[in-house]
């Protein structure tokens, strides 16, 4: 499994678009800041041909410490969910079919 970092994304912009490294890094930071801003305001974030980021409220529930078995309450919280768009799903599916041959 490979981890894609912000610096790797900026490096890709540097190599493919010819932006300098500072501009590439600033672009990536601005993109993620904009995404965080919209999600923190409760707005669904839809990136065409990629997918949707949305917020969901999770109720409190009992949890369990796996080592001790002790019941620990998990507080209610808000989580970000992601649903892949059709084009992304199609690309992943096509890649999976091609790599299995």
Tab-separated table of N, CA and C in Angstrom:
chain	number	residue	atom	x	y	z
A	1	UNK	N	0.846	-1.174	0.000
A	1	UNK	CA	0.000	0.000	0.000
A	1	UNK	C	0.894	1.241	0.000
A	2	UNK	N	0.542	2.187	-0.823
A	2	UNK	CA	1.308	3.426	-0.905
A	2	UNK	C	0.493	4.564	-0.303
A	3	UNK	N	1.161	5.421	0.437
A	3	UNK	CA	0.519	6.603	0.998
A	3	UNK	C	0.769	7.781	0.072
A	4	UNK	N	-0.309	8.445	-0.319
A	4	UNK	CA	-0.185	9.645	-1.151
A	4	UNK	C	-0.204	10.845	-0.207
A	5	UNK	N	0.894	11.565	-0.153
A	5	UNK	CA	0.988	12.729	0.728
A	5	UNK	C	0.759	14.008	-0.066
A	6	UNK	N	0.540	15.092	0.667
A	6	UNK	CA	0.381	16.383	0.008
A	6	UNK	C	1.643	16.745	-0.764
A	7	UNK	N	2.788	16.401	-0.235
A	7	UNK	CA	4.031	16.723	-0.935
A	7	UNK	C	4.170	15.916	-2.233
A	8	UNK	N	3.665	14.668	-2.253
A	8	UNK	CA	3.695	13.875	-3.484
A	8	UNK	C	2.755	14.479	-4.529
A	9	UNK	N	1.609	14.972	-4.091
A	9	UNK	CA	0.680	15.621	-5.015
A	9	UNK	C	1.324	16.885	-5.584
A	10	UNK	N	1.961	17.672	-4.720
A	10	UNK	CA	2.640	18.896	-5.169
A	10	UNK	C	3.762	18.554	-6.140
A	11	UNK	N	4.483	17.476	-5.878
A	11	UNK	CA	5.554	17.043	-6.782
A	11	UNK	C	4.985	16.678	-8.156
A	12	UNK	N	3.822	16.026	-8.163
A	12	UNK	CA	3.162	15.684	-9.422
A	12	UNK	C	2.765	16.920	-10.210
A	13	UNK	N	2.275	17.948	-9.506
A	13	UNK	CA	1.945	19.208	-10.178
A	13	UNK	C	3.197	19.864	-10.740
A	14	UNK	N	4.251	19.817	-9.971
A	14	UNK	CA	5.530	20.384	-10.410
A	14	UNK	C	6.005	19.702	-11.695
A	15	UNK	N	5.932	18.380	-11.729
A	15	UNK	CA	6.435	17.634	-12.881
A	15	UNK	C	5.521	17.726	-14.104
A	16	UNK	N	4.207	17.701	-13.884
A	16	UNK	CA	3.302	17.640	-15.031
A	16	UNK	C	2.876	19.013	-15.553
A	17	UNK	N	2.782	20.011	-14.686
A	17	UNK	CA	2.298	21.326	-15.123
A	17	UNK	C	3.395	22.367	-15.240
A	18	UNK	N	4.550	22.085	-14.685
A	18	UNK	CA	5.636	23.044	-14.769
A	18	UNK	C	5.558	24.167	-13.748
A	19	UNK	N	4.664	24.036	-12.764
A	19	UNK	CA	4.648	25.013	-11.679
A	19	UNK	C	5.932	24.842	-10.875
A	20	UNK	N	6.393	25.918	-10.237
A	20	UNK	CA	7.552	25.714	-9.375
A	20	UNK	C	7.089	25.021	-8.095
A	21	UNK	N	8.044	24.541	-7.309
A	21	UNK	CA	7.691	23.725	-6.139
A	21	UNK	C	6.890	24.504	-5.110
A	22	UNK	N	7.204	25.783	-4.913
A	22	UNK	CA	6.461	26.598	-3.951
A	22	UNK	C	5.016	26.777	-4.409
A	23	UNK	N	4.821	27.080	-5.695
A	23	UNK	CA	3.470	27.258	-6.234
A	23	UNK	C	2.672	25.960	-6.142
A	24	UNK	N	3.311	24.853	-6.440
A	24	UNK	CA	2.642	23.556	-6.365
A	24	UNK	C	2.185	23.263	-4.946
A	25	UNK	N	3.058	23.503	-3.991
A	25	UNK	CA	2.733	23.260	-2.586
A	25	UNK	C	1.603	24.175	-2.124
A	26	UNK	N	1.655	25.442	-2.499
A	26	UNK	CA	0.597	26.389	-2.130
A	26	UNK	C	-0.739	25.991	-2.750
A	27	UNK	N	-0.716	25.533	-3.991
A	27	UNK	CA	-1.937	25.101	-4.664
A	27	UNK	C	-2.593	23.947	-3.912
A	28	UNK	N	-1.798	22.953	-3.536
A	28	UNK	CA	-2.325	21.792	-2.810
A	28	UNK	C	-2.883	22.229	-1.455
A	29	UNK	N	-2.147	23.094	-0.743
A	29	UNK	CA	-2.622	23.587	0.553
A	29	UNK	C	-3.939	24.344	0.411
A	30	UNK	N	-4.040	25.186	-0.618
A	30	UNK	CA	-5.275	25.940	-0.840
A	30	UNK	C	-6.444	25.018	-1.159
A	31	UNK	N	-6.191	23.993	-1.942
A	31	UNK	CA	-7.246	23.033	-2.278
A	31	UNK	C	-7.783	22.357	-1.023
A	32	UNK	N	-6.887	21.845	-0.192
A	32	UNK	CA	-7.326	21.160	1.016
A	32	UNK	C	-7.961	22.120	2.023
A	33	UNK	N	-7.455	23.345	2.114
A	33	UNK	CA	-8.075	24.342	2.995
A	33	UNK	C	-9.504	24.645	2.549
A	34	UNK	N	-9.703	24.763	1.240
A	34	UNK	CA	-11.044	25.027	0.706
A	34	UNK	C	-11.985	23.862	1.003
A	35	UNK	N	-11.491	22.651	0.861
A	35	UNK	CA	-12.299	21.471	1.164
A	35	UNK	C	-12.681	21.455	2.643
A	36	UNK	N	-11.700	21.709	3.520
A	36	UNK	CA	-11.975	21.726	4.968
A	36	UNK	C	-12.975	22.809	5.333
A	37	UNK	N	-12.848	23.987	4.711
A	37	UNK	CA	-13.758	25.092	4.988
A	37	UNK	C	-15.199	24.712	4.662
A	38	UNK	N	-15.419	24.168	3.479
A	38	UNK	CA	-16.781	23.799	3.086
A	38	UNK	C	-17.352	22.707	3.981
A	39	UNK	N	-16.548	21.714	4.306
A	39	UNK	CA	-17.037	20.639	5.170
A	39	UNK	C	-17.297	21.145	6.583
A	40	UNK	N	-16.462	22.039	7.091
A	40	UNK	CA	-16.667	22.558	8.450
A	40	UNK	C	-17.925	23.422	8.529
A	41	UNK	N	-18.359	23.970	7.395
A	41	UNK	CA	-19.592	24.761	7.354
A	41	UNK	C	-20.820	23.882	7.120
A	42	UNK	N	-20.629	22.577	7.020
A	42	UNK	CA	-21.742	21.654	6.846
A	42	UNK	C	-22.178	21.489	5.402
A	43	UNK	N	-21.368	21.946	4.460
A	43	UNK	CA	-21.704	21.868	3.045
A	43	UNK	C	-21.196	20.565	2.457
A	44	UNK	N	-22.049	19.906	1.658
A	44	UNK	CA	-21.587	18.723	0.943
A	44	UNK	C	-20.578	19.170	-0.100
A	45	UNK	N	-19.526	18.404	-0.264
A	45	UNK	CA	-18.469	18.726	-1.216
A	45	UNK	C	-18.525	17.704	-2.342
A	46	UNK	N	-18.837	18.186	-3.550
A	46	UNK	CA	-18.947	17.303	-4.704
A	46	UNK	C	-17.850	17.670	-5.693
A	47	UNK	N	-16.986	16.708	-5.993
A	47	UNK	CA	-15.928	16.907	-6.975
A	47	UNK	C	-16.315	16.080	-8.194
A	48	UNK	N	-16.669	16.772	-9.258
A	48	UNK	CA	-17.150	16.131	-10.469
A	48	UNK	C	-16.162	15.080	-10.961
A	49	UNK	N	-16.679	13.935	-11.369
A	49	UNK	CA	-15.917	12.798	-11.896
A	49	UNK	C	-15.036	12.131	-10.839
A	50	UNK	N	-15.165	12.543	-9.578
A	50	UNK	CA	-14.378	11.922	-8.512
A	50	UNK	C	-15.288	11.349	-7.440
A	51	UNK	N	-16.074	12.211	-6.767
A	51	UNK	CA	-16.968	11.708	-5.740
A	51	UNK	C	-17.490	12.798	-4.838
A	52	UNK	N	-18.222	12.386	-3.802
A	52	UNK	CA	-18.855	13.307	-2.863
A	52	UNK	C	-18.329	13.080	-1.451
A	53	UNK	N	-18.004	14.178	-0.784
A	53	UNK	CA	-17.672	14.158	0.633
A	53	UNK	C	-18.873	14.747	1.352
A	54	UNK	N	-19.316	14.086	2.397
A	54	UNK	CA	-20.489	14.550	3.122
A	54	UNK	C	-20.250	14.379	4.615
A	55	UNK	N	-21.081	15.021	5.412
A	55	UNK	CA	-21.004	14.904	6.869
A	55	UNK	C	-22.153	14.041	7.359
A	56	UNK	N	-21.866	13.233	8.362
A	56	UNK	CA	-22.890	12.384	8.940
A	56	UNK	C	-22.749	12.435	10.454
A	57	UNK	N	-23.873	12.514	11.126
A	57	UNK	CA	-23.871	12.502	12.588
A	57	UNK	C	-23.980	11.060	13.064
A	58	UNK	N	-23.066	10.680	13.950
A	58	UNK	CA	-23.110	9.337	14.527
A	58	UNK	C	-23.545	9.461	15.980
A	59	UNK	N	-24.471	8.638	16.353
A	59	UNK	CA	-24.993	8.655	17.721
A	59	UNK	C	-23.966	8.054	18.679
A	60	UNK	N	-24.117	8.380	19.955
A	60	UNK	CA	-23.248	7.757	20.960
A	60	UNK	C	-23.607	6.278	21.046
A	61	UNK	N	-22.625	5.487	21.437
A	61	UNK	CA	-22.841	4.044	21.508
A	61	UNK	C	-21.846	3.436	22.489
A	62	UNK	N	-22.151	2.243	22.957
A	62	UNK	CA	-21.175	1.584	23.823
A	62	UNK	C	-20.062	0.973	22.974
A	63	UNK	N	-18.831	1.172	23.387
A	63	UNK	CA	-17.683	0.575	22.725
A	63	UNK	C	-17.039	-0.421	23.655
A	64	UNK	N	-16.024	-1.087	23.195
A	64	UNK	CA	-15.373	-2.098	24.025
A	64	UNK	C	-13.866	-2.023	23.830
A	65	UNK	N	-13.138	-2.028	24.945
A	65	UNK	CA	-11.683	-2.088	24.895
A	65	UNK	C	-11.308	-3.508	24.484
A	66	UNK	N	-10.640	-3.680	23.335
A	66	UNK	CA	-10.356	-5.041	22.867
A	66	UNK	C	-9.409	-5.827	23.773
A	67	UNK	N	-8.567	-5.142	24.531
A	67	UNK	CA	-7.625	-5.856	25.411
A	67	UNK	C	-8.313	-6.353	26.675
A	68	UNK	N	-9.132	-5.486	27.279
A	68	UNK	CA	-9.716	-5.832	28.579
A	68	UNK	C	-11.175	-6.262	28.493
A	69	UNK	N	-11.854	-5.925	27.387
A	69	UNK	CA	-13.270	-6.230	27.275
A	69	UNK	C	-14.149	-5.221	27.997
A	70	UNK	N	-13.531	-4.216	28.603
A	70	UNK	CA	-14.261	-3.206	29.359
A	70	UNK	C	-15.124	-2.369	28.413
A	71	UNK	N	-16.374	-2.117	28.831
A	71	UNK	CA	-17.286	-1.292	28.044
A	71	UNK	C	-16.937	0.177	28.266
A	72	UNK	N	-16.741	0.891	27.164
A	72	UNK	CA	-16.380	2.314	27.213
A	72	UNK	C	-17.361	3.068	26.324
A	73	UNK	N	-17.988	4.124	26.845
A	73	UNK	CA	-18.931	4.866	25.995
A	73	UNK	C	-18.197	5.654	24.907
A	74	UNK	N	-18.701	5.563	23.670
A	74	UNK	CA	-18.173	6.340	22.544
A	74	UNK	C	-19.143	7.491	22.334
A	75	UNK	N	-18.643	8.715	22.433
A	75	UNK	CA	-19.514	9.883	22.360
A	75	UNK	C	-20.017	10.122	20.937
A	76	UNK	N	-21.134	10.834	20.841
A	76	UNK	CA	-21.681	11.215	19.539
A	76	UNK	C	-20.685	12.125	18.845
A	77	UNK	N	-20.627	11.994	17.539
A	77	UNK	CA	-19.675	12.820	16.795
A	77	UNK	C	-20.133	12.968	15.352
A	78	UNK	N	-19.466	13.873	14.673
A	78	UNK	CA	-19.719	14.124	13.263
A	78	UNK	C	-18.550	13.556	12.475
A	79	UNK	N	-18.828	12.811	11.414
A	79	UNK	CA	-17.768	12.206	10.619
A	79	UNK	C	-17.926	12.595	9.154
A	80	UNK	N	-16.816	12.580	8.436
A	80	UNK	CA	-16.822	12.839	7.000
A	80	UNK	C	-16.933	11.493	6.294
A	81	UNK	N	-17.852	11.398	5.340
A	81	UNK	CA	-17.990	10.190	4.541
A	81	UNK	C	-17.639	10.518	3.099
A	82	UNK	N	-17.239	9.514	2.349
A	82	UNK	CA	-16.903	9.691	0.937
A	82	UNK	C	-17.606	8.627	0.133
A	83	UNK	N	-18.218	9.048	-0.967
A	83	UNK	CA	-18.831	8.105	-1.899
A	83	UNK	C	-18.231	8.379	-3.270
A	84	UNK	N	-17.589	7.388	-3.836
A	84	UNK	CA	-16.933	7.535	-5.132
A	84	UNK	C	-17.967	7.776	-6.226
A	85	UNK	N	-17.620	8.638	-7.175
A	85	UNK	CA	-18.477	8.906	-8.323
A	85	UNK	C	-18.368	7.784	-9.348
A	86	UNK	N	-19.271	7.806	-10.323
A	86	UNK	CA	-19.312	6.750	-11.335
A	86	UNK	C	-18.019	6.645	-12.131
A	87	UNK	N	-17.429	7.772	-12.512
A	87	UNK	CA	-16.199	7.717	-13.310
A	87	UNK	C	-15.049	7.119	-12.507
A	88	UNK	N	-14.927	7.486	-11.238
A	88	UNK	CA	-13.873	6.919	-10.403
A	88	UNK	C	-14.097	5.427	-10.205
A	89	UNK	N	-15.331	5.035	-9.914
A	89	UNK	CA	-15.627	3.609	-9.746
A	89	UNK	C	-15.332	2.831	-11.020
A	90	UNK	N	-15.702	3.417	-12.167
A	90	UNK	CA	-15.426	2.760	-13.443
A	90	UNK	C	-13.938	2.600	-13.695
A	91	UNK	N	-13.150	3.628	-13.355
A	91	UNK	CA	-11.694	3.550	-13.531
A	91	UNK	C	-11.090	2.478	-12.640
A	92	UNK	N	-11.531	2.419	-11.398
A	92	UNK	CA	-11.006	1.422	-10.456
A	92	UNK	C	-11.407	0.024	-10.909
A	93	UNK	N	-12.643	-0.127	-11.360
A	93	UNK	CA	-13.125	-1.421	-11.823
A	93	UNK	C	-12.357	-1.863	-13.066
A	94	UNK	N	-12.145	-0.939	-14.008
A	94	UNK	CA	-11.409	-1.268	-15.231
A	94	UNK	C	-9.971	-1.641	-14.904
A	95	UNK	N	-9.337	-0.936	-13.966
A	95	UNK	CA	-7.969	-1.252	-13.559
A	95	UNK	C	-7.912	-2.654	-12.954
A	96	UNK	N	-8.904	-2.985	-12.117
A	96	UNK	CA	-8.941	-4.297	-11.487
A	96	UNK	C	-9.098	-5.410	-12.501
A	97	UNK	N	-9.899	-5.199	-13.529
A	97	UNK	CA	-10.071	-6.223	-14.574
A	97	UNK	C	-8.804	-6.385	-15.382
A	98	UNK	N	-8.121	-5.294	-15.687
A	98	UNK	CA	-6.896	-5.363	-16.506
A	98	UNK	C	-5.736	-5.995	-15.754
A	99	UNK	N	-5.652	-5.771	-14.449
A	99	UNK	CA	-4.513	-6.297	-13.696
A	99	UNK	C	-4.667	-7.779	-13.387
A	100	UNK	N	-5.884	-8.315	-13.491
A	100	UNK	CA	-6.102	-9.723	-13.194
A	100	UNK	C	-5.853	-10.614	-14.406
A	101	UNK	N	-5.602	-10.046	-15.555
A	101	UNK	CA	-5.426	-10.854	-16.761
A	101	UNK	C	-4.028	-11.382	-16.889
